[in-house]
Amino acid sequence: MTATPSAEERLARTAAARPRGTRTQVGGARPDDARFERRAGRATPRALTDVETAGRAAYALRGNDRGRLTVAAPGLYPHMWSWDAAFIAIGLARLSTDRALTELETLLASQWRNGMVPHIVFSDGDASYEPGPQRWACRELSADAPGGPATSGLMQPPVHGVAVRRVLDAARRAGRAEERAAGDRIRALWPALLAWHRYLAERRDPDRRGLLTIYHGWESGLDNSPRWDEPYSAVVPAAAFVPFQRADVHALGSVGGAAAQRPTDGDYARYQWLIEELRQARYDDARARDTLSFLVADVFSSAIFAAASEDLAGVADELRLPGAAELRGQADLFRRGVAATTDDDGFAADLDLRTGRTLRTPTIAGFAPLLCGGLPAARRRRLVDTLFSPDWCGHPGLAVALPPSTSPSSAAFDPARYWRGPQWPPMSWLLIWGLERSGEPEAAAVLRASALDQLSDGSFAEYYHPFTGEALGARSQSWTAAVALDLILTN
């Protein structure tokens, strides 16, 4: 039996096969389609080769490893975040499917009894993060909260099914023994994965729109995106409410960051008040829908849910697990729900469930159909053309041709402030993955090359300034390192 190569051996093989400075191509595709011609033209030579970047990414993940979980970033994010963990598992699968599955097992061990996967699982020994376990008080307020490590009372986008698919694929490539071992562990996780998807389909889409309801911008993962400006305007903290002290700005300052890279104090007062409203609702979904100031149908999370359901249905077929038809039904419903929000060019929109207003904002979430499919071919092509237009990847001021989180043409664009303009590597990864699976390999290859340009700085920043290329936010961010590994070692 052939031994499974180590992470170092895999990196060495990649080094031997790829000349210094060359770019990864996808499925033999070349980015020479005239539709995808680069307009920015400001990319600088790579600081590191792909192999050097991958080696440094593996080192960053090892440094953030706490045994059975990987913290999102040292200092600023000292705990486990839900969709971060899914991306981390995707990257770890390139090095060790065993460790990748441990990441998912640790997260799902803190699943709520109603099926929700919490957006934070708190690690021991770091009480600096706010809001911390005492602020959430989940066990004290909800019988559904888990009895193990403390958690938050919110969720994040359900990338986990995509991660399971990627881990199983990586195990299959590694050999039959690793494939069998991974299959056995996925079987053990299957009830939790099904419960998570049922929670989303039943509790977060009770009206069967095919769109997930979120209770807080944090649940979208895109905390202060202009997507939420209008619904947040209706969130008014009580006069007697005293916001808790923020820890994020101080932690960011320790790595040379600044308050201008984070949501404002006014944003945080609303975020904190929504936690108080959730506490008053005792984290009950029915009560939350009736009482919360913020209630929005999130098109981007819905697209991820559709794609993840489809991926899990394929896993169910391969491992002969229950629920494949149910998962495909979820994928179909949410694919239709996402498509129903789109304009003539295929650009998607959110829905404010409190006012009934469509929230059509020029943010990266508008490209949701590229993740889940469902558009006619002509509209999909128009959406891809929009992605590479001067409003997005073709903007002449970009350091690398990747989509900013908000279009530079928007009045709400802020190139340094969190989700209001910076480029985020996991969002680039999602679009690359979505373009590949939707039959747009040339477009995916262009974004892949640009993403590797950006990641070659080796900082694995949380996000990047779209015009200067400056690393912003946390450094050695685990999900950034993880997507770097996956993009480099895909071939």
XYZ file of C-alpha atoms in Angstrom:
491
model
C 0.000 0.000 0.000
C 1.327 3.454 -0.934
C 1.787 5.764 2.046
C -0.193 9.006 2.060
C 2.228 11.872 1.316
C 2.795 14.390 4.089
C 1.924 18.065 3.754
C 5.596 18.846 3.185
C 5.875 16.199 0.452
C 2.791 17.584 -1.268
C 4.257 21.073 -1.212
C 7.574 19.759 -2.543
C 5.848 17.980 -5.419
C 4.007 21.173 -6.274
C 7.301 23.076 -6.209
C 8.926 20.617 -8.588
C 6.025 20.785 -11.010
C 5.532 24.565 -11.148
C 8.201 27.064 -12.232
C 8.821 30.070 -10.021
C 6.204 32.782 -10.409
C 3.805 30.813 -12.619
C 0.093 30.977 -12.015
C -2.345 28.192 -11.364
C -4.738 27.355 -14.197
C -8.056 25.572 -13.779
C -8.947 22.528 -15.823
C -6.676 23.583 -18.677
C -8.573 26.854 -19.110
C -6.616 29.946 -20.059
C -7.819 33.442 -19.112
C -7.654 34.750 -22.693
C -11.361 35.333 -23.312
C -11.812 38.955 -24.414
C -14.665 39.340 -21.926
C -12.218 38.913 -19.051
C -9.389 41.162 -20.249
C -7.695 42.741 -17.248
C -8.123 46.525 -17.135
C -6.399 47.403 -13.876
C -2.840 46.683 -14.961
C -1.278 47.618 -11.605
C -0.351 44.211 -10.235
C 3.163 44.013 -8.814
C 5.419 40.938 -9.089
C 4.650 38.260 -6.556
C 6.538 38.550 -3.310
C 6.455 34.766 -2.810
C 6.132 31.808 -5.159
C 3.028 29.659 -4.873
C 4.972 27.023 -2.968
C 6.433 29.568 -0.552
C 2.942 31.010 -0.018
C 1.499 27.547 0.624
C 4.245 26.704 3.084
C 3.698 29.934 4.969
C -0.082 29.346 4.953
C 0.370 25.899 6.487
C 2.613 27.465 9.132
C -0.038 30.123 9.915
C -2.724 27.471 10.378
C -0.435 25.451 12.611
C 0.195 28.549 14.724
C -3.548 29.125 15.179
C -4.250 25.455 16.003
C -5.457 24.891 19.564
C -5.669 21.106 19.348
C -9.220 20.413 18.186
C -10.078 23.859 16.906
C -8.372 26.623 14.988
C -8.871 30.166 16.252
C -9.907 32.613 13.562
C -6.898 34.889 14.163
C -4.494 35.524 17.021
C -5.461 38.453 19.230
C -8.457 39.863 17.393
C -10.463 36.619 17.046
C -9.295 34.165 19.745
C -12.206 31.704 19.366
C -13.822 29.452 16.746
C -16.137 31.072 14.201
C -18.586 28.920 12.268
C -18.026 29.779 8.623
C -14.352 30.399 9.304
C -14.166 26.788 10.533
C -15.718 25.560 7.287
C -13.156 27.429 5.180
C -10.382 26.266 7.505
C -11.485 22.663 6.962
C -11.373 23.225 3.193
C -7.768 24.381 3.457
C -6.710 21.768 5.995
C -8.065 19.039 3.722
C -5.132 19.770 1.398
C -2.761 18.847 4.226
C -4.658 16.407 6.451
C -8.233 15.232 5.992
C -8.031 13.889 9.544
C -7.391 17.363 10.958
C -9.956 18.934 8.630
C -12.655 16.604 9.927
C -11.615 17.297 13.513
C -12.333 20.987 12.856
C -15.863 20.200 11.696
C -16.431 17.710 14.506
C -15.435 20.295 17.111
C -17.803 22.879 15.664
C -20.742 20.491 15.342
C -20.212 19.189 18.886
C -21.483 22.624 19.985
C -24.596 22.478 17.815
C -27.785 23.637 19.524
C -30.540 21.125 20.225
C -32.774 22.784 17.619
C -30.096 22.162 14.969
C -28.538 25.640 14.823
C -24.766 25.789 14.466
C -23.654 28.815 16.519
C -21.516 31.484 14.956
C -18.972 31.448 17.829
C -17.726 28.556 19.953
C -15.733 30.077 22.790
C -12.352 28.619 23.603
C -10.972 28.459 27.137
C -8.491 30.909 28.545
C -9.315 34.142 26.675
C -11.922 36.420 28.236
C -10.944 39.558 26.298
C -13.385 39.174 23.409
C -16.681 41.054 23.568
C -19.455 40.040 23.453
C -18.252 37.065 25.480
C -20.163 34.109 26.939
C -21.595 36.074 29.854
C -23.022 38.668 27.496
C -24.790 36.033 25.399
C -25.962 33.978 28.423
C -27.294 31.325 26.036
C -27.483 28.441 28.523
C -29.263 30.620 31.052
C -31.885 31.758 28.533
C -32.485 28.853 26.140
C -33.038 25.150 26.716
C -31.732 24.609 23.163
C -28.230 25.868 23.970
C -25.584 23.123 24.232
C -24.146 21.993 27.535
C -20.499 21.960 26.454
C -18.377 24.985 25.543
C -20.191 28.307 25.652
C -21.495 29.649 22.338
C -23.119 32.700 20.834
C -26.829 32.729 19.966
C -26.511 33.519 16.268
C -25.512 31.569 13.154
C -23.346 32.254 10.081
C -23.551 31.259 6.392
C -23.765 27.458 5.996
C -20.555 26.687 4.112
C -20.140 23.424 6.054
C -21.703 21.162 3.423
C -19.264 22.523 0.855
C -16.430 21.752 3.281
C -17.624 18.163 3.764
C -17.694 17.681 -0.007
C -14.165 19.065 -0.371
C -12.800 16.950 2.477
C -14.283 13.769 1.015
C -12.841 14.604 -2.403
C -9.409 15.220 -0.871
C -9.573 11.925 1.014
C -10.465 10.083 -2.178
C -7.440 11.531 -3.945
C -5.209 10.468 -1.026
C -6.093 6.791 -1.319
C -8.682 4.194 -0.386
C -7.714 3.922 3.280
C -8.068 7.660 3.826
C -11.301 7.707 1.841
C -12.777 4.967 4.045
C -11.685 6.709 7.234
C -13.161 10.032 6.091
C -16.383 8.335 4.997
C -16.813 6.752 8.423
C -16.371 10.085 10.175
C -18.747 11.859 7.803
C -21.338 9.158 8.540
C -20.961 9.961 12.232
C -21.462 13.674 11.495
C -24.424 13.098 9.197
C -27.260 13.482 11.767
C -25.803 16.838 12.839
C -25.436 18.018 9.235
C -29.018 17.042 8.406
C -30.287 18.720 11.591
C -28.436 21.916 10.638
C -29.963 21.996 7.168
C -33.418 21.207 8.524
C -33.101 24.035 11.037
C -32.262 26.437 8.217
C -35.019 25.213 5.914
C -37.721 25.120 8.595
C -36.836 27.758 11.208
C -35.173 30.314 8.957
C -37.533 30.035 5.981
C -40.926 29.260 7.524
C -42.747 30.864 4.580
C -40.789 28.803 2.021
C -39.572 31.772 0.002
C -36.307 29.991 -0.652
C -34.470 32.725 1.258
C -32.858 32.457 4.701
C -33.980 34.894 7.378
C -31.257 36.518 9.458
C -31.683 38.313 12.790
C -28.460 40.322 12.761
C -25.953 41.479 10.151
C -23.411 39.257 11.896
C -25.400 36.243 10.688
C -24.678 37.197 7.081
C -20.934 37.252 7.796
C -20.847 40.664 6.065
C -21.376 42.625 9.254
C -21.406 46.291 8.209
C -22.124 45.848 4.500
C -24.214 48.613 2.887
C -26.729 45.805 2.330
C -27.867 46.389 5.893
C -27.814 50.205 6.118
C -31.552 50.545 5.609
C -32.711 47.797 8.005
C -30.143 48.890 10.608
C -31.639 52.376 10.531
C -34.691 50.886 12.257
C -32.588 49.467 15.110
C -32.796 52.065 17.891
C -31.272 51.132 21.258
C -33.337 51.951 24.324
C -32.381 55.200 26.028
C -31.223 53.338 29.132
C -29.059 50.862 27.194
C -25.337 51.150 27.929
C -23.146 49.619 25.182
C -20.338 47.404 26.403
C -16.741 48.345 25.773
C -15.349 47.243 22.423
C -12.240 45.062 22.397
C -11.769 44.835 18.627
C -10.204 48.254 18.020
C -7.602 47.767 20.756
C -6.740 44.276 19.457
C -6.455 45.582 15.902
C -4.186 48.402 17.063
C -1.721 45.829 18.353
C -1.023 44.753 14.750
C -0.868 48.261 13.332
C -4.514 48.557 12.337
C -6.844 51.463 12.953
C -10.415 52.161 13.954
C -11.092 53.304 10.367
C -10.829 49.633 9.327
C -13.673 48.538 11.608
C -17.411 49.222 11.952
C -18.182 52.514 13.708
C -19.246 52.944 17.332
C -22.732 53.721 16.058
C -22.757 50.408 14.186
C -21.651 48.571 17.300
C -24.355 50.145 19.452
C -26.933 48.676 17.071
C -25.165 45.308 17.008
C -25.163 45.200 20.801
C -28.787 46.239 21.077
C -29.817 43.416 18.738
C -28.088 40.970 21.086
C -30.187 42.418 23.904
C -33.342 41.941 21.806
C -32.343 38.331 21.143
C -31.770 37.795 24.861
C -35.249 39.158 25.547
C -36.611 36.698 22.968
C -34.650 33.952 24.758
C -33.160 32.959 21.385
C -36.513 31.511 20.330
C -37.007 31.702 16.553
C -40.753 32.369 16.613
C -40.368 35.130 19.200
C -37.422 36.583 17.329
C -39.428 36.852 14.114
C -42.176 38.692 15.996
C -40.055 41.075 18.052
C -36.644 41.829 16.545
C -35.980 45.226 14.989
C -33.854 43.595 12.255
C -35.336 40.833 10.078
C -33.920 40.347 6.582
C -33.951 37.659 3.890
C -30.244 37.202 3.007
C -29.714 36.261 -0.635
C -25.997 35.456 -0.346
C -26.405 33.034 2.568
C -29.344 31.508 0.684
C -27.160 30.852 -2.356
C -24.530 29.222 -0.149
C -27.256 27.092 1.432
C -28.511 25.941 -1.975
C -25.000 24.986 -3.092
C -24.160 23.289 0.202
C -27.397 21.283 0.086
C -26.547 20.116 -3.412
C -23.047 19.129 -2.325
C -24.364 17.194 0.667
C -26.897 15.403 -1.539
C -23.995 14.152 -3.639
C -22.183 12.986 -0.506
C -25.341 11.181 0.608
C -25.524 9.342 -2.697
C -21.873 8.305 -2.577
C -21.910 7.148 1.052
C -25.456 5.736 0.899
C -26.711 8.058 3.580
C -30.319 9.204 4.145
C -31.696 12.565 3.110
C -30.455 12.991 -0.466
C -33.903 13.805 -1.874
C -34.610 16.212 0.987
C -31.306 18.002 0.411
C -31.940 18.297 -3.317
C -35.343 19.745 -2.532
C -33.662 22.377 -0.367
C -31.183 23.146 -3.134
C -33.959 23.539 -5.729
C -36.148 25.748 -3.522
C -33.340 28.092 -2.521
C -31.887 28.245 -6.017
C -35.284 29.440 -7.219
C -35.539 31.842 -4.288
C -32.215 33.457 -5.153
C -33.064 33.687 -8.862
C -36.403 35.350 -8.057
C -34.584 38.354 -6.555
C -32.440 39.100 -9.606
C -32.650 41.969 -12.072
C -32.320 41.673 -15.862
C -28.545 41.237 -15.550
C -28.842 38.486 -12.945
C -27.722 40.674 -10.005
C -29.421 39.513 -6.798
C -31.042 41.440 -3.930
C -31.967 41.022 -0.273
C -35.413 41.618 1.235
C -36.283 43.611 4.371
C -38.934 41.434 5.971
C -40.040 44.218 8.338
C -40.922 46.663 5.561
C -41.270 44.376 2.545
C -38.752 46.494 0.648
C -36.265 44.960 -1.771
C -32.695 45.894 -0.805
C -30.829 46.221 -4.100
C -27.307 47.364 -3.224
C -24.060 47.206 -5.256
C -22.249 44.729 -3.035
C -20.557 41.406 -3.671
C -23.727 39.638 -2.485
C -25.369 40.520 -5.801
C -23.269 37.806 -7.444
C -25.016 35.135 -5.341
C -26.430 33.294 -8.407
C -22.874 32.467 -9.484
C -22.624 30.276 -6.366
C -25.848 28.316 -6.667
C -26.837 28.532 -10.330
C -30.408 28.871 -11.496
C -30.041 31.650 -14.081
C -30.638 31.155 -17.802
C -27.334 31.045 -19.681
C -27.720 34.513 -21.211
C -28.381 36.170 -17.850
C -25.505 34.268 -16.260
C -23.195 35.591 -18.963
C -24.424 39.125 -18.327
C -23.757 38.674 -14.618
C -20.216 37.466 -15.345
C -19.734 40.471 -17.613
C -20.859 42.700 -14.738
C -18.302 41.032 -12.456
C -15.500 41.999 -14.871
C -16.881 45.458 -15.668
C -15.297 48.767 -14.520
C -17.745 48.784 -11.584
C -16.098 45.649 -10.202
C -12.996 43.655 -11.178
C -12.306 45.866 -14.182
C -12.063 49.077 -12.153
C -8.878 50.853 -13.310
C -7.735 51.665 -9.771
C -7.607 48.115 -8.401
C -4.268 46.741 -7.266
C -5.437 43.242 -8.228
C -8.479 42.361 -10.328
C -10.663 40.922 -7.573
C -14.143 42.032 -6.525
C -14.274 44.548 -3.668
C -16.938 43.841 -1.050
C -18.780 46.972 -2.243
C -18.529 48.444 -5.738
C -16.168 51.429 -5.981
C -18.933 53.151 -7.969
C -21.220 53.134 -4.910
C -21.596 56.189 -2.677
C -21.344 53.787 0.279
C -17.908 52.504 -0.793
C -15.123 52.866 1.790
C -11.886 51.148 0.689
C -10.635 50.437 4.228
C -13.727 49.846 6.359
C -14.445 46.163 6.742
C -17.269 45.020 4.407
C -17.811 48.425 2.799
C -15.024 48.120 0.209
C -12.033 45.898 1.049
C -11.358 42.676 -0.841
C -11.799 39.485 1.202
C -9.960 36.315 0.076
C -12.735 33.881 1.122
C -15.217 35.848 -1.020
C -12.828 35.566 -3.959
C -12.615 31.817 -3.258
C -16.409 31.481 -3.256
C -16.699 33.223 -6.605
C -13.885 31.153 -8.130
C -15.548 27.977 -6.885
C -18.967 29.143 -8.081
C -17.704 30.089 -11.534
C -16.004 26.708 -11.926
C -19.136 24.795 -10.964
C -21.413 26.953 -13.145
C -19.471 26.449 -16.372
C -17.336 29.615 -16.434
C -13.770 28.232 -16.163
C -12.106 31.126 -18.016
C -13.564 33.671 -15.606
C -12.600 31.480 -12.660
C -9.020 31.244 -13.953
C -8.694 35.034 -14.087
C -9.885 35.438 -10.502
C -7.656 32.580 -9.359
C -4.556 34.223 -10.832
C -5.449 37.549 -9.221
C -6.157 35.893 -5.872
C -2.751 34.218 -5.903
C -1.135 37.567 -6.710
C -2.797 39.067 -3.661
C -2.034 36.181 -1.320
C 1.623 36.069 -2.292
C 2.351 38.849 0.216
C 2.315 36.071 2.821
C 0.536 38.140 5.486
C -2.804 36.259 5.140
C -4.606 39.427 6.077
C -8.249 39.436 7.046
C -8.938 41.762 4.105
C -7.081 44.045 1.662
C -7.304 47.651 0.486
C -8.561 47.340 -3.099
C -6.530 50.272 -4.485
C -3.240 50.078 -2.606
C -3.154 46.331 -1.958
C -2.381 47.049 1.713
C -3.072 44.252 4.203
C -5.875 45.301 6.567
C -7.523 43.876 9.673
C -6.007 40.875 11.431
C -2.890 39.126 10.159
C -2.421 35.350 9.938
C -6.193 35.094 9.565
C -6.909 31.382 9.436
C -9.511 31.381 6.702
C -7.252 33.470 4.461
C -4.417 30.992 4.921
C -6.848 28.142 4.287
C -8.152 29.465 0.974
C -4.560 30.165 -0.110
C -3.722 26.500 0.455
C -6.772 25.309 -1.431
C -6.222 27.620 -4.402
C -2.537 26.686 -4.716
C -2.842 22.944 -4.132
C -6.022 22.340 -6.143
C -4.056 20.913 -9.039
